[in-house]
CSV table of C-alpha atoms in Angstrom, one decimal:
chain,number,residue,atom,x,y,z
A,2,GLN,CA,63.7,125.9,114.5
A,3,VAL,CA,66.5,125.6,112.1
A,4,GLN,CA,69.5,127.7,113.0
A,5,LEU,CA,72.8,128.4,111.1
A,6,VAL,CA,75.3,130.3,113.2
A,7,GLU,CA,78.3,131.7,111.5
A,8,SER,CA,81.3,133.1,113.1
A,9,GLY,CA,84.9,134.2,112.3
A,10,GLY,CA,84.6,137.2,110.0
A,11,GLY,CA,86.6,140.4,110.4
A,12,LEU,CA,89.2,142.7,108.9
A,13,VAL,CA,92.6,141.7,107.9
A,14,GLN,CA,95.3,142.8,105.6
A,15,ALA,CA,96.2,141.3,102.4
A,16,GLY,CA,98.1,138.0,102.9
A,17,GLY,CA,96.5,137.3,106.2
A,18,SER,CA,94.1,134.4,107.3
A,19,LEU,CA,90.7,133.9,108.7
A,20,ARG,CA,88.7,130.7,109.7
A,21,LEU,CA,85.1,130.9,109.3
A,22,SER,CA,82.7,128.4,111.2
A,23,CYS,CA,79.0,127.6,110.7
A,24,ALA,CA,77.0,125.4,113.1
A,25,ALA,CA,73.8,124.2,112.2
A,26,SER,CA,70.9,122.8,114.4
A,27,GLY,CA,67.3,121.7,114.2
A,28,ILE,CA,67.5,120.2,110.7
A,29,MET,CA,65.1,117.4,110.5
A,30,PHE,CA,66.5,115.4,107.6
A,31,SER,CA,69.9,114.1,106.6
A,32,ILE,CA,72.6,116.8,105.8
A,33,ASP,CA,74.0,116.4,102.4
A,34,VAL,CA,76.2,118.9,101.0
A,35,MET,CA,77.5,121.9,102.9
A,36,GLY,CA,79.2,124.9,101.4
A,37,TRP,CA,80.1,128.6,101.4
A,38,TYR,CA,79.1,131.5,99.2
A,39,ARG,CA,79.9,135.0,98.9
A,40,GLN,CA,78.5,138.2,97.7
A,41,ALA,CA,80.4,141.3,97.1
A,42,PRO,CA,79.1,144.8,96.6
A,43,GLY,CA,77.4,145.2,93.3
A,44,LYS,CA,77.9,141.5,92.6
A,45,GLN,CA,75.7,138.6,92.7
A,46,ARG,CA,76.1,135.7,95.1
A,47,GLU,CA,78.8,133.1,93.9
A,48,LEU,CA,80.0,129.7,95.1
A,49,VAL,CA,83.3,129.6,97.1
A,50,ALA,CA,83.4,125.9,98.3
A,51,THR,CA,81.3,122.9,98.8
A,52,ILE,CA,81.8,119.6,100.7
A,53,THR,CA,79.7,116.4,100.5
A,54,SER,CA,78.8,114.2,103.4
A,55,GLY,CA,81.6,111.8,102.0
A,56,GLY,CA,84.3,114.6,102.2
A,57,SER,CA,84.4,115.4,98.5
A,58,THR,CA,85.2,119.0,97.9
A,59,ASN,CA,84.8,121.6,95.2
A,60,TYR,CA,86.3,125.0,95.1
A,61,ASP,CA,85.9,128.1,92.8
A,62,ASP,CA,88.9,128.5,90.7
A,63,SER,CA,89.7,131.8,92.5
A,64,VAL,CA,90.2,130.3,95.7
A,65,LYS,CA,91.9,127.0,94.8
A,66,GLY,CA,95.1,126.4,96.7
A,67,ARG,CA,94.2,129.2,99.2
A,68,PHE,CA,90.9,128.1,101.0
A,69,THR,CA,90.0,124.8,102.5
A,70,ILE,CA,86.6,123.5,103.5
A,71,SER,CA,86.2,120.9,106.0
A,72,ARG,CA,83.1,119.6,108.2
A,73,ASP,CA,82.6,117.9,111.5
A,74,ASN,CA,79.4,115.8,110.7
A,75,ALA,CA,79.2,114.9,114.6
A,76,LYS,CA,78.7,118.7,115.4
A,77,ASN,CA,77.0,119.7,112.2
A,78,THR,CA,79.6,122.3,111.4
A,79,VAL,CA,81.2,123.4,108.3
A,80,TYR,CA,84.5,125.4,108.2
A,81,LEU,CA,86.3,127.6,105.7
A,82,GLU,CA,90.0,128.2,106.4
A,83,MET,CA,91.2,131.1,104.3
A,84,ASN,CA,94.9,131.9,103.6
A,85,SER,CA,96.8,134.2,101.6
A,86,LEU,CA,93.6,136.6,101.6
A,87,LYS,CA,93.3,139.2,98.7
A,88,PRO,CA,91.3,142.3,98.5
A,89,GLY,CA,89.1,140.6,95.9
A,90,ASP,CA,88.0,138.3,98.5
A,91,THR,CA,86.3,141.0,100.3
A,92,ALA,CA,82.5,140.0,100.5
A,93,VAL,CA,79.7,138.7,102.8
A,94,TYR,CA,80.3,135.0,103.2
A,95,TYR,CA,77.1,132.8,103.8
A,96,CYS,CA,77.1,129.3,104.9
A,97,ASN,CA,74.8,126.9,103.1
A,98,VAL,CA,73.4,123.4,104.2
A,99,ARG,CA,71.3,121.2,102.0
A,100,ALA,CA,69.2,118.4,103.5
A,101,VAL,CA,67.5,115.6,101.9
A,102,ARG,CA,64.9,113.0,102.9
A,103,ARG,CA,65.4,109.4,101.6
A,104,GLY,CA,62.7,108.5,99.1
A,105,TYR,CA,61.5,111.9,98.4
A,106,ILE,CA,62.5,114.2,95.6
A,107,ARG,CA,62.5,117.6,97.3
A,108,GLN,CA,65.8,119.1,98.7
A,109,TYR,CA,65.9,121.5,101.6
A,110,ASP,CA,68.4,124.4,101.6
A,111,TYR,CA,69.2,126.6,104.6
A,112,TRP,CA,71.4,129.7,104.8
A,113,GLY,CA,73.2,131.4,107.6
A,114,GLN,CA,73.0,135.0,108.5
A,115,GLY,CA,76.1,136.2,106.6
A,116,THR,CA,79.6,137.2,108.0
A,117,GLN,CA,81.6,140.2,106.7
A,118,VAL,CA,85.2,139.6,105.4
A,119,THR,CA,87.2,142.6,104.6
A,120,VAL,CA,90.7,142.4,103.1
A,121,SER,CA,92.7,145.7,103.0
A,122,SER,CA,95.7,146.2,100.7
């Protein structure tokens, strides 16, 4: 049974910080890219940040310089450190893990349950 357990969300004032964690278990194949997405009320889900197995990162322009994504491969865990939070960051944040099987075309995507981040002005 594949599980992605998220934690770290909450309510903070503008300028504050939060650290999200997502621990994956039960994934049969090799974990490739791990990332974070978010969905605000009335909007579609959007990319926040991704990190490859080799440590290469990619960030949405809206969070560059404020958020940092990292991972612990031994623990199958991905983190998102969020600093200088703004009201516009308010959303449900979802962890994503992509797994691949060598020699096969198909990719497997798994999603966390989501954790609420609310930033007040």
